[in-house]
XYZ file of C-alpha atoms in Angstrom:
642
model
C 3.052 39.071 3.271
C 0.993 35.877 3.559
C 0.608 33.496 0.641
C -3.038 34.527 0.232
C -2.103 38.213 -0.002
C 0.683 37.373 -2.459
C -1.714 35.641 -4.842
C -4.164 38.536 -4.624
C -1.398 41.088 -5.260
C -0.117 39.212 -8.303
C -3.578 39.006 -9.832
C -4.459 42.625 -9.138
C -1.204 44.026 -10.521
C -1.898 46.398 -13.401
C -0.657 45.525 -16.875
C 2.486 47.350 -17.857
C 1.305 49.159 -20.997
C 3.078 51.726 -23.184
C 2.893 53.349 -26.590
C 4.927 52.093 -29.566
C 7.136 55.204 -29.323
C 7.798 54.570 -25.649
C 8.617 50.956 -26.449
C 11.140 51.965 -29.120
C 12.773 54.367 -26.674
C 12.946 51.489 -24.169
C 14.677 49.392 -26.845
C 17.340 52.082 -27.183
C 18.469 51.691 -23.582
C 17.412 48.124 -22.782
C 18.341 45.245 -25.083
C 16.119 42.907 -23.086
C 13.109 44.725 -24.554
C 13.668 42.912 -27.856
C 15.711 39.900 -26.711
C 15.150 36.567 -28.445
C 13.822 33.574 -26.459
C 17.277 31.945 -26.380
C 18.762 35.092 -24.849
C 16.065 35.260 -22.208
C 16.585 31.600 -21.288
C 20.341 32.159 -21.068
C 19.774 35.058 -18.725
C 17.447 32.891 -16.594
C 20.053 30.102 -16.477
C 22.666 32.550 -15.284
C 26.420 32.266 -15.160
C 27.932 28.852 -14.441
C 30.150 27.944 -11.527
C 33.530 26.695 -12.725
C 34.939 23.651 -10.955
C 38.603 22.776 -11.334
C 38.441 18.996 -11.094
C 42.176 18.796 -10.420
C 41.404 19.834 -6.845
C 39.124 16.833 -6.228
C 40.586 13.313 -6.672
C 37.222 11.757 -7.569
C 36.187 14.451 -10.051
C 39.683 14.557 -11.548
C 39.376 10.888 -12.492
C 35.862 11.300 -13.911
C 36.517 14.487 -15.899
C 40.231 13.983 -16.686
C 41.381 17.079 -14.746
C 39.288 19.426 -16.898
C 37.512 22.545 -15.714
C 33.773 21.893 -15.849
C 30.790 24.221 -15.772
C 27.994 23.644 -13.279
C 24.786 25.637 -13.705
C 22.868 26.364 -10.480
C 19.609 26.444 -12.474
C 20.084 22.720 -13.194
C 21.367 21.729 -9.752
C 18.676 19.045 -9.344
C 19.776 17.190 -12.486
C 22.373 14.762 -11.217
C 25.075 13.199 -13.369
C 23.971 15.151 -16.464
C 26.817 17.637 -16.813
C 27.497 16.785 -20.468
C 23.820 16.822 -21.474
C 23.168 20.163 -19.776
C 26.264 21.716 -21.334
C 24.993 20.695 -24.795
C 21.579 22.233 -24.081
C 23.145 25.477 -22.843
C 25.406 25.508 -25.924
C 22.324 25.323 -28.126
C 20.828 28.398 -26.448
C 24.167 30.222 -26.482
C 24.716 29.645 -30.206
C 21.108 30.477 -30.992
C 21.409 33.724 -29.024
C 24.501 34.564 -31.077
C 22.421 34.292 -34.248
C 24.150 31.139 -35.498
C 22.590 28.163 -37.279
C 21.082 26.810 -34.049
C 18.476 29.600 -34.118
C 16.893 27.789 -37.081
C 16.976 24.347 -35.517
C 14.702 22.257 -33.337
C 16.155 21.339 -29.954
C 15.599 17.594 -29.759
C 16.189 15.525 -26.613
C 16.648 11.840 -27.374
C 16.973 9.234 -24.670
C 15.494 6.152 -23.018
C 12.260 6.138 -21.043
C 12.521 7.642 -17.574
C 15.867 9.237 -18.342
C 14.888 12.840 -17.566
C 13.822 14.247 -20.969
C 10.455 15.489 -19.732
C 12.014 16.959 -16.588
C 14.524 18.889 -18.698
C 11.705 20.130 -20.937
C 9.736 21.298 -17.897
C 12.816 23.077 -16.582
C 13.330 24.917 -19.873
C 9.674 25.993 -19.893
C 10.076 27.172 -16.307
C 13.149 29.223 -17.269
C 11.399 30.964 -20.181
C 8.872 32.342 -17.669
C 11.537 34.239 -15.725
C 11.884 37.214 -18.089
C 9.132 39.297 -19.750
C 8.203 39.684 -23.404
C 6.755 42.738 -25.150
C 3.590 42.078 -27.137
C 1.603 44.140 -29.625
C -1.852 45.318 -28.604
C -4.651 47.027 -30.550
C -7.541 48.481 -28.601
C -8.452 45.978 -25.907
C -7.055 42.990 -27.788
C -3.568 41.572 -27.392
C -2.069 39.974 -30.488
C -3.365 36.367 -30.559
C 0.107 35.168 -31.569
C 1.945 37.247 -28.946
C 4.017 38.945 -31.617
C 6.768 41.450 -31.089
C 5.889 45.102 -31.825
C 8.955 45.173 -34.071
C 6.979 43.144 -36.632
C 5.282 46.393 -37.609
C 8.625 47.523 -39.013
C 9.403 44.396 -41.056
C 9.681 46.531 -44.201
C 11.762 49.249 -42.508
C 14.543 47.256 -40.876
C 17.464 49.496 -41.834
C 15.653 52.651 -40.805
C 14.781 51.106 -37.450
C 18.373 50.074 -36.884
C 19.710 53.533 -37.741
C 17.214 55.396 -35.558
C 16.889 53.081 -32.538
C 20.042 50.921 -32.717
C 18.028 47.701 -32.971
C 20.029 45.143 -35.005
C 18.244 43.887 -38.116
C 18.345 40.256 -36.926
C 15.946 41.106 -34.094
C 13.201 42.386 -36.390
C 10.608 39.707 -37.314
C 10.256 38.620 -40.921
C 6.655 39.835 -41.062
C 3.719 40.981 -38.976
C 0.748 38.705 -38.353
C -2.455 38.848 -40.468
C -4.175 40.154 -37.316
C -1.712 43.087 -37.023
C -1.796 43.716 -40.759
C -5.581 44.117 -40.664
C -5.360 46.540 -37.721
C -2.680 48.577 -39.449
C -4.968 48.957 -42.465
C -7.829 49.961 -40.175
C -5.516 52.542 -38.536
C -4.525 53.930 -41.974
C -0.919 53.097 -41.254
C -0.842 54.998 -37.949
C 1.466 52.804 -35.877
C 0.970 55.031 -32.824
C -2.565 53.694 -32.420
C -1.086 50.379 -31.354
C -0.051 49.752 -27.766
C 2.670 47.519 -26.334
C 2.177 45.393 -23.234
C 4.820 43.779 -21.092
C 3.866 40.201 -20.251
C 5.534 37.281 -18.559
C 5.344 33.972 -20.417
C 3.035 31.590 -18.602
C 2.472 27.850 -18.823
C -0.864 28.214 -17.046
C -2.205 30.918 -19.387
C -0.429 29.569 -22.486
C 1.344 32.846 -23.067
C 4.472 32.145 -25.154
C 4.590 28.588 -23.727
C 2.684 25.679 -25.249
C 2.719 21.917 -25.542
C 1.528 19.808 -28.447
C 1.238 16.059 -28.960
C 1.255 13.867 -32.090
C -2.400 12.835 -31.796
C -3.838 10.175 -34.105
C -1.180 8.814 -36.469
C -3.816 8.354 -39.170
C -4.870 11.998 -38.946
C -2.977 14.497 -41.111
C -4.554 17.497 -39.356
C -2.014 20.282 -38.744
C -4.369 22.567 -36.841
C -2.818 21.561 -33.485
C 0.276 23.390 -34.712
C -1.020 26.256 -36.876
C -4.596 26.801 -35.695
C -7.795 26.699 -37.793
C -10.865 28.678 -38.731
C -13.322 29.453 -35.933
C -16.685 28.396 -37.374
C -18.515 30.494 -34.778
C -17.083 33.654 -36.368
C -18.006 32.828 -39.954
C -21.367 34.563 -39.446
C -19.470 37.840 -38.975
C -16.344 37.440 -41.134
C -15.310 35.828 -44.383
C -13.320 32.609 -44.148
C -10.181 34.420 -45.367
C -10.512 37.188 -42.744
C -7.795 37.064 -40.033
C -10.468 37.646 -37.375
C -12.260 34.464 -38.401
C -9.163 32.460 -37.612
C -8.600 30.707 -34.287
C -4.939 31.141 -33.341
C -4.919 28.174 -30.967
C -2.167 26.087 -32.562
C 1.060 25.406 -30.695
C 3.099 27.667 -32.992
C 0.620 30.510 -32.449
C 0.661 30.275 -28.659
C 4.407 29.681 -28.317
C 5.612 32.667 -30.344
C 8.418 34.477 -28.495
C 8.660 31.473 -26.182
C 8.881 27.681 -26.159
C 6.810 25.060 -27.959
C 7.220 21.582 -26.501
C 6.428 18.775 -28.948
C 5.977 15.523 -27.031
C 6.974 12.300 -28.851
C 7.448 14.355 -32.014
C 8.435 11.506 -34.328
C 5.222 9.607 -33.648
C 3.450 12.289 -35.681
C 3.059 11.842 -39.483
C 5.642 13.776 -41.489
C 2.960 15.973 -43.084
C 1.946 17.168 -39.634
C 5.557 18.142 -38.965
C 5.987 20.116 -42.203
C 4.909 23.478 -40.673
C 7.887 23.181 -38.339
C 10.241 23.361 -41.316
C 9.118 26.797 -42.416
C 8.644 27.974 -38.815
C 12.280 27.218 -38.000
C 13.929 28.214 -41.287
C 11.804 31.143 -42.441
C 10.433 32.233 -39.059
C 6.847 32.128 -40.328
C 4.293 29.521 -41.337
C 1.054 29.186 -43.295
C -2.304 28.733 -41.619
C -5.013 26.344 -42.776
C -6.982 29.198 -44.370
C -6.057 31.737 -47.082
C -4.657 34.333 -44.684
C -1.175 35.870 -44.624
C 1.929 34.263 -43.164
C 2.025 34.046 -39.378
C 5.340 34.948 -37.692
C 7.079 32.546 -35.334
C 10.135 33.532 -33.343
C 10.357 30.877 -30.661
C 12.118 27.692 -29.645
C 10.764 24.312 -30.673
C 11.656 21.712 -28.085
C 10.992 18.080 -28.945
C 11.774 14.768 -27.323
C 11.266 11.055 -27.905
C 13.026 7.759 -27.312
C 15.772 6.149 -29.354
C 13.539 3.701 -31.242
C 11.373 6.528 -32.607
C 14.486 8.447 -33.641
C 15.973 5.387 -35.382
C 12.736 4.745 -37.250
C 12.570 8.362 -38.412
C 16.218 8.611 -39.459
C 16.067 5.382 -41.472
C 13.521 6.940 -43.825
C 15.434 8.831 -46.540
C 12.411 11.053 -47.196
C 13.039 12.757 -43.864
C 16.531 14.081 -44.692
C 15.401 17.718 -44.973
C 13.800 17.514 -41.563
C 16.783 15.815 -39.940
C 19.044 18.637 -41.149
C 17.024 21.050 -39.004
C 17.448 19.163 -35.737
C 19.929 19.804 -32.936
C 20.083 16.426 -31.202
C 21.071 16.092 -27.562
C 21.376 12.619 -26.081
C 19.918 12.208 -22.598
C 21.295 8.887 -21.316
C 20.671 7.332 -17.931
C 22.937 8.330 -15.063
C 26.098 6.185 -15.000
C 27.515 7.306 -11.645
C 26.327 5.543 -8.511
C 26.866 8.579 -6.268
C 24.687 10.753 -8.537
C 22.032 8.037 -8.934
C 21.720 7.892 -5.140
C 21.061 11.653 -5.090
C 18.182 11.130 -7.540
C 16.609 8.586 -5.158
C 17.178 10.841 -2.153
C 15.435 13.690 -3.962
C 12.434 11.444 -4.710
C 12.209 10.329 -1.079
C 12.501 13.905 0.226
C 9.556 14.944 -1.950
C 7.348 12.137 -0.584
C 5.899 11.141 2.784
C 8.753 8.625 3.081
C 11.201 11.391 3.983
C 10.823 10.487 7.679
C 10.772 6.703 7.126
C 13.900 4.781 8.225
C 16.168 3.696 5.388
C 18.926 1.295 6.414
C 22.501 2.022 5.279
C 23.451 0.632 1.852
C 19.802 0.329 0.635
C 19.928 3.170 -1.868
C 23.507 2.352 -2.807
C 22.650 -1.258 -3.736
C 19.727 -0.124 -5.882
C 21.911 2.502 -7.562
C 24.640 -0.064 -8.225
C 22.149 -2.437 -9.833
C 20.617 0.335 -11.953
C 23.988 1.606 -13.171
C 25.379 -1.858 -13.940
C 22.247 -2.686 -15.970
C 23.006 0.369 -18.142
C 26.685 -0.307 -18.714
C 28.030 -2.230 -21.667
C 29.825 -5.388 -20.568
C 33.593 -4.673 -20.710
C 36.171 -7.022 -22.183
C 38.799 -8.519 -19.859
C 37.348 -6.689 -16.860
C 34.408 -7.001 -14.474
C 31.296 -4.840 -14.805
C 31.478 -4.127 -11.063
C 34.953 -2.634 -11.455
C 33.774 -0.591 -14.434
C 30.899 0.785 -12.370
C 33.297 1.818 -9.608
C 35.718 3.448 -12.063
C 32.807 5.417 -13.588
C 32.059 6.588 -10.058
C 35.545 8.075 -9.752
C 37.122 5.345 -7.624
C 40.680 4.124 -8.098
C 41.155 0.344 -8.195
C 44.914 0.086 -8.690
C 45.416 -1.899 -5.497
C 42.278 -4.050 -5.573
C 41.728 -4.968 -9.231
C 44.737 -5.178 -11.561
C 42.404 -5.786 -14.533
C 40.538 -2.506 -14.057
C 40.971 -0.050 -16.934
C 40.980 3.721 -17.003
C 37.683 5.525 -17.383
C 38.641 6.673 -20.882
C 39.430 3.103 -21.976
C 36.043 1.939 -20.759
C 34.291 4.811 -22.551
C 36.131 4.277 -25.826
C 35.307 0.580 -25.719
C 31.615 1.186 -24.969
C 30.939 3.834 -27.651
C 28.685 6.884 -27.570
C 25.410 5.058 -26.925
C 26.258 3.703 -23.492
C 23.562 4.544 -20.967
C 20.737 4.459 -23.513
C 19.498 1.071 -22.282
C 18.987 -0.643 -18.953
C 16.853 -0.135 -15.879
C 15.082 3.222 -15.866
C 15.015 5.613 -12.946
C 11.240 5.284 -12.990
C 11.549 1.510 -12.468
C 13.928 2.140 -9.565
C 11.348 4.495 -7.999
C 8.726 1.733 -8.159
C 11.149 -0.682 -6.505
C 11.742 1.807 -3.692
C 8.007 2.235 -3.161
C 7.540 -1.514 -2.759
C 10.569 -1.906 -0.504
C 9.450 0.834 1.898
C 5.994 -0.784 2.102
C 7.163 -4.404 2.081
C 6.743 -4.928 5.824
C 3.152 -4.577 7.005
C 4.295 -3.557 10.493
C 6.927 -0.935 9.643
C 7.266 1.560 6.785
C 11.009 1.332 6.254
C 13.559 0.097 3.742
C 16.450 -2.292 4.136
C 18.769 -4.077 1.686
C 17.424 -7.587 2.392
C 13.917 -6.598 1.323
C 15.387 -4.636 -1.585
C 17.271 -7.644 -2.960
C 14.147 -9.804 -2.702
C 11.813 -7.241 -4.325
C 14.372 -6.520 -7.039
C 14.624 -10.188 -7.983
C 10.837 -10.625 -8.094
C 10.276 -7.499 -10.178
C 12.963 -8.473 -12.705
C 11.206 -11.818 -13.202
C 7.819 -10.070 -13.628
C 9.249 -7.817 -16.375
C 9.428 -10.837 -18.725
C 12.619 -9.605 -20.338
C 14.490 -11.521 -23.050
C 16.179 -14.575 -21.421
C 19.689 -13.176 -21.919
C 18.824 -9.848 -20.258
C 16.893 -11.503 -17.427
C 19.782 -13.852 -16.675
C 22.199 -10.918 -16.656
C 20.060 -8.954 -14.186
C 19.426 -11.939 -11.906
C 23.125 -12.742 -11.923
C 23.907 -9.167 -10.878
C 21.498 -9.518 -7.958
C 22.214 -13.074 -6.779
C 25.915 -13.457 -7.461
C 27.226 -9.927 -7.106
C 25.009 -7.698 -4.966
C 24.132 -10.419 -2.449
C 27.812 -11.228 -1.884
C 28.821 -7.574 -1.692
C 26.070 -6.856 0.815
C 26.959 -9.939 2.855
C 30.486 -8.531 3.172
C 29.098 -5.117 4.109
C 26.649 -6.302 6.775
C 29.311 -8.615 8.183
C 31.553 -5.589 8.563
C 28.717 -3.559 10.122
C 27.914 -6.282 12.651
C 31.579 -6.757 13.502
C 32.128 -3.030 14.012
C 29.070 -2.758 16.248
C 30.329 -5.744 18.233
C 33.847 -4.330 18.567
C 32.597 -0.894 19.605
C 30.610 -2.587 22.371
C 33.663 -4.479 23.586
C 36.461 -2.132 22.682
C 38.657 -3.281 25.572
C 39.521 -6.390 23.557
C 40.595 -4.237 20.594
C 42.463 -1.855 22.922
C 44.453 -4.753 24.457
C 45.465 -6.013 21.004
C 46.474 -2.491 19.957
C 48.615 -1.773 23.012
C 50.288 -5.181 22.813
C 50.989 -4.624 19.091
C 52.619 -1.231 19.733
C 54.851 -2.626 22.515
C 55.907 -5.606 20.412
C 56.510 -3.441 17.331
C 58.548 -0.901 19.306
C 60.836 -3.574 20.782
C 61.125 -5.280 17.416
C 62.108 -1.970 15.760
C 64.693 -1.323 18.491
C 65.986 -4.901 18.175
C 65.393 -5.479 21.904
C 63.963 -8.480 23.747
C 60.709 -7.974 25.627
C 59.892 -9.351 29.067
C 56.175 -9.954 29.615
C 55.366 -8.350 33.023
C 52.566 -10.835 33.744
C 54.246 -14.128 32.887
C 57.881 -13.088 33.113
C 58.489 -14.731 29.741
C 61.210 -13.182 27.569
C 60.332 -12.708 23.872
C 63.264 -12.356 21.500
C 63.077 -10.579 18.107
C 62.042 -13.739 16.215
C 59.181 -14.477 18.630
C 58.076 -10.818 18.553
C 57.975 -11.024 14.771
C 55.779 -14.149 14.941
C 53.352 -12.459 17.343
C 53.162 -9.344 15.176
C 52.554 -11.413 12.053
C 49.587 -13.124 13.745
C 47.927 -9.719 13.864
C 49.122 -8.494 10.464
C 48.531 -11.501 8.220
C 44.689 -11.565 8.368
C 44.746 -7.985 7.028
C 47.261 -8.798 4.269
C 49.894 -6.226 5.290
C 52.384 -6.252 2.393
C 55.254 -4.306 3.988
C 55.264 -5.080 7.747
C 58.467 -3.173 8.557
C 57.091 0.165 7.284
C 53.685 -0.510 8.809
C 55.151 -1.225 12.259
C 57.251 1.959 12.117
C 54.232 4.014 11.039
C 51.981 2.753 13.856
C 54.734 3.109 16.468
C 55.521 6.688 15.417
C 51.818 7.597 15.474
C 51.486 6.241 19.022
C 54.622 8.010 20.300
C 53.480 11.349 18.849
C 50.022 10.932 20.358
C 51.406 10.097 23.814
C 53.778 13.067 23.646
C 50.876 15.422 22.900
C 48.450 13.881 25.415
C 50.419 13.525 28.639
C 51.572 9.975 28.028
C 48.048 8.626 27.434
C 47.674 5.841 24.860
C 45.464 6.531 21.822
C 42.252 4.561 21.318
C 42.694 1.470 19.173
C 40.259 2.831 16.547
C 41.699 6.378 16.352
C 44.122 5.431 13.564
C 42.313 3.958 10.567
C 45.121 1.683 9.354
C 45.700 -0.208 12.621
C 41.944 -0.190 13.323
C 41.312 -2.176 10.125
C 44.109 -4.601 10.977
C 42.728 -5.270 14.457
C 39.203 -5.789 13.098
C 40.510 -8.379 10.664
C 42.428 -10.101 13.480
C 39.425 -10.251 15.769
C 37.099 -11.617 13.136
C 39.180 -14.168 11.330
C 36.547 -16.492 12.761
C 33.049 -14.976 12.653
C 31.690 -17.791 14.805
C 33.012 -15.919 17.868
C 30.381 -13.203 17.585
C 27.338 -15.317 16.641
C 26.241 -16.118 20.220
C 26.194 -12.407 21.038
C 24.581 -10.926 17.886
C 21.910 -13.614 17.371
C 18.425 -13.133 18.780
C 18.310 -16.584 20.367
C 17.800 -16.953 24.119
C 21.104 -16.189 25.869
C 22.699 -18.717 28.223
C 23.979 -16.123 30.694
C 23.545 -12.498 31.737
C 26.880 -11.446 30.285
C 25.902 -12.509 26.769
C 22.515 -10.816 27.193
C 24.188 -7.541 28.154
C 26.587 -7.858 25.251
C 23.640 -8.415 22.905
C 21.816 -5.342 24.214
C 24.937 -3.237 23.785
C 25.335 -4.618 20.261
C 21.764 -3.678 19.261
C 22.279 -0.230 20.783
C 25.374 0.260 18.609
C 23.514 -0.945 15.508
C 20.710 1.563 16.157
C 23.331 4.300 16.404
C 24.552 3.205 12.966
C 21.088 3.856 11.476
C 19.075 0.647 11.888
C 15.690 0.104 13.556
C 15.080 -2.761 16.001
C 13.212 -4.735 13.387
C 15.861 -4.124 10.732
C 18.590 -5.357 13.100
C 16.729 -8.624 13.607
C 16.078 -9.054 9.863
C 19.643 -8.269 8.851
C 21.273 -10.404 11.556
C 19.070 -13.383 10.644
C 19.935 -12.883 6.974
C 23.637 -12.576 7.758
C 23.624 -15.819 9.759
C 22.023 -17.612 6.804
C 24.469 -16.363 4.172
C 27.683 -16.010 6.215
C 29.024 -19.271 4.787
C 29.319 -17.580 1.391
C 32.010 -15.350 2.881
C 34.218 -18.279 3.817
């Protein structure tokens, strides 16, 4: 079926309509016919996947070997496992009929942290399962009320006859339904029941409201108001003269999203108190109580929350809030996934992005959000939060739990927002007028300029600039040096192969305590000289236990030759010796500069080497222009590596 036919089919589908008796019979066999909003959202979320973090070294360090729940419905929310679990817990407890069913779900976090995205996801989930709504004649209840409201005064009888638990029966029917029931002389069978799917587009059981003017105490955006056009036909106190357009009216049996809730005056928020606690609220006109059986979802930033909580007059309201903190992502690997998702959803998905670009931006973003640790570097803390182990590289690094205990519960509530990072990426990809692409050199420059433009407090600005200039620049210089060296070595692997084969021969004779006669020169090398030659290769790499290392490499080579007809392995096939040889070759980076630079070459051999080098760099994910930019940058800053 084509997309055009699908749309037509959906619009032409007949409404699923039944009598009240048929609906009650449906309730007998199908609990979903009277399920609460929290239950329907839970069903839409589905069962979680359990991950035993003990089976993954990185996750085991991050989550302390615990079993964690991952919900497929929230798979696009990276690094938010704790936040999502709290949200799901709210719905689970509410569905169980606990105190949460009377509370407002409130997401509190910094700007650009994902609060709005979570709210949109929850509203999307509520649309997955249908609701059953009362209908009289051709008119559907304007507050989308449950048909069970008709039996508010007969709860026990309804439970005994149809097995519907009392807690599912609304506290009252709406003034609209009450008027119809009087007109029908109490004949409930004259009502109909329709099966509808909540809809953001049609504002069926899903609505959004905003605080409006802070000087305006008008509550009609929540509870509705009189429709002056109908006053010619009805009295002001008649339910049919009322316009049920408030957020609470439209979101019954669904979700009401209240954006920046605490920017609204407290009097405007008062209807929420009765709506949550008593499951009904008063309109602006003298009509009966209006039922509300939905979820109120609010969100705002930390400053608004702090301002609201500091006012003692708001204690009653605060007691009715289920607060969930939504901090920024504090794991570099997850932050990178957020950027990748943004790029995939844009026209930049095909644009070249040089290695390390997203990682550098993610590292800067995460470090800006972390609280400075005592007696440890912020870079090490960032890596520990990302699940890395630093036992061998940083003796001052602490465990992840020590860092968390030291930082407190509010870590991640400040720093560079994801939204700011998106803007940086946009500028980096469009920095070069000739090529839409991103590379770390342009990123570091744009990042520095944008931090200065933000006009932050001097202390914060200095911290951010120091992260960029002193930390990220040096780390990237090391990385691009390694990239250039690897591309150079891969082009001229025979040099690395010669060093490898010589090392294995020397190590084997040294292990056997035998002298070695060089077949080319005829020179005899005793054990002491062999040791000196081996150390020349090992020392640049900082090999701590040469005896074990030599035995390990020799055994690897002998096993390989035995399994491959006596053929020697490639020098880069064993990671440990590969790293050692790379360090040996590039103890002096000046050796490679004539080849990798874009200056005019003095001979054909260097020119061929340069072409092979650029070919290798392109295979590693760089464009021609990026190679030139990065090599030029490396040659300028290489002295910092000395």
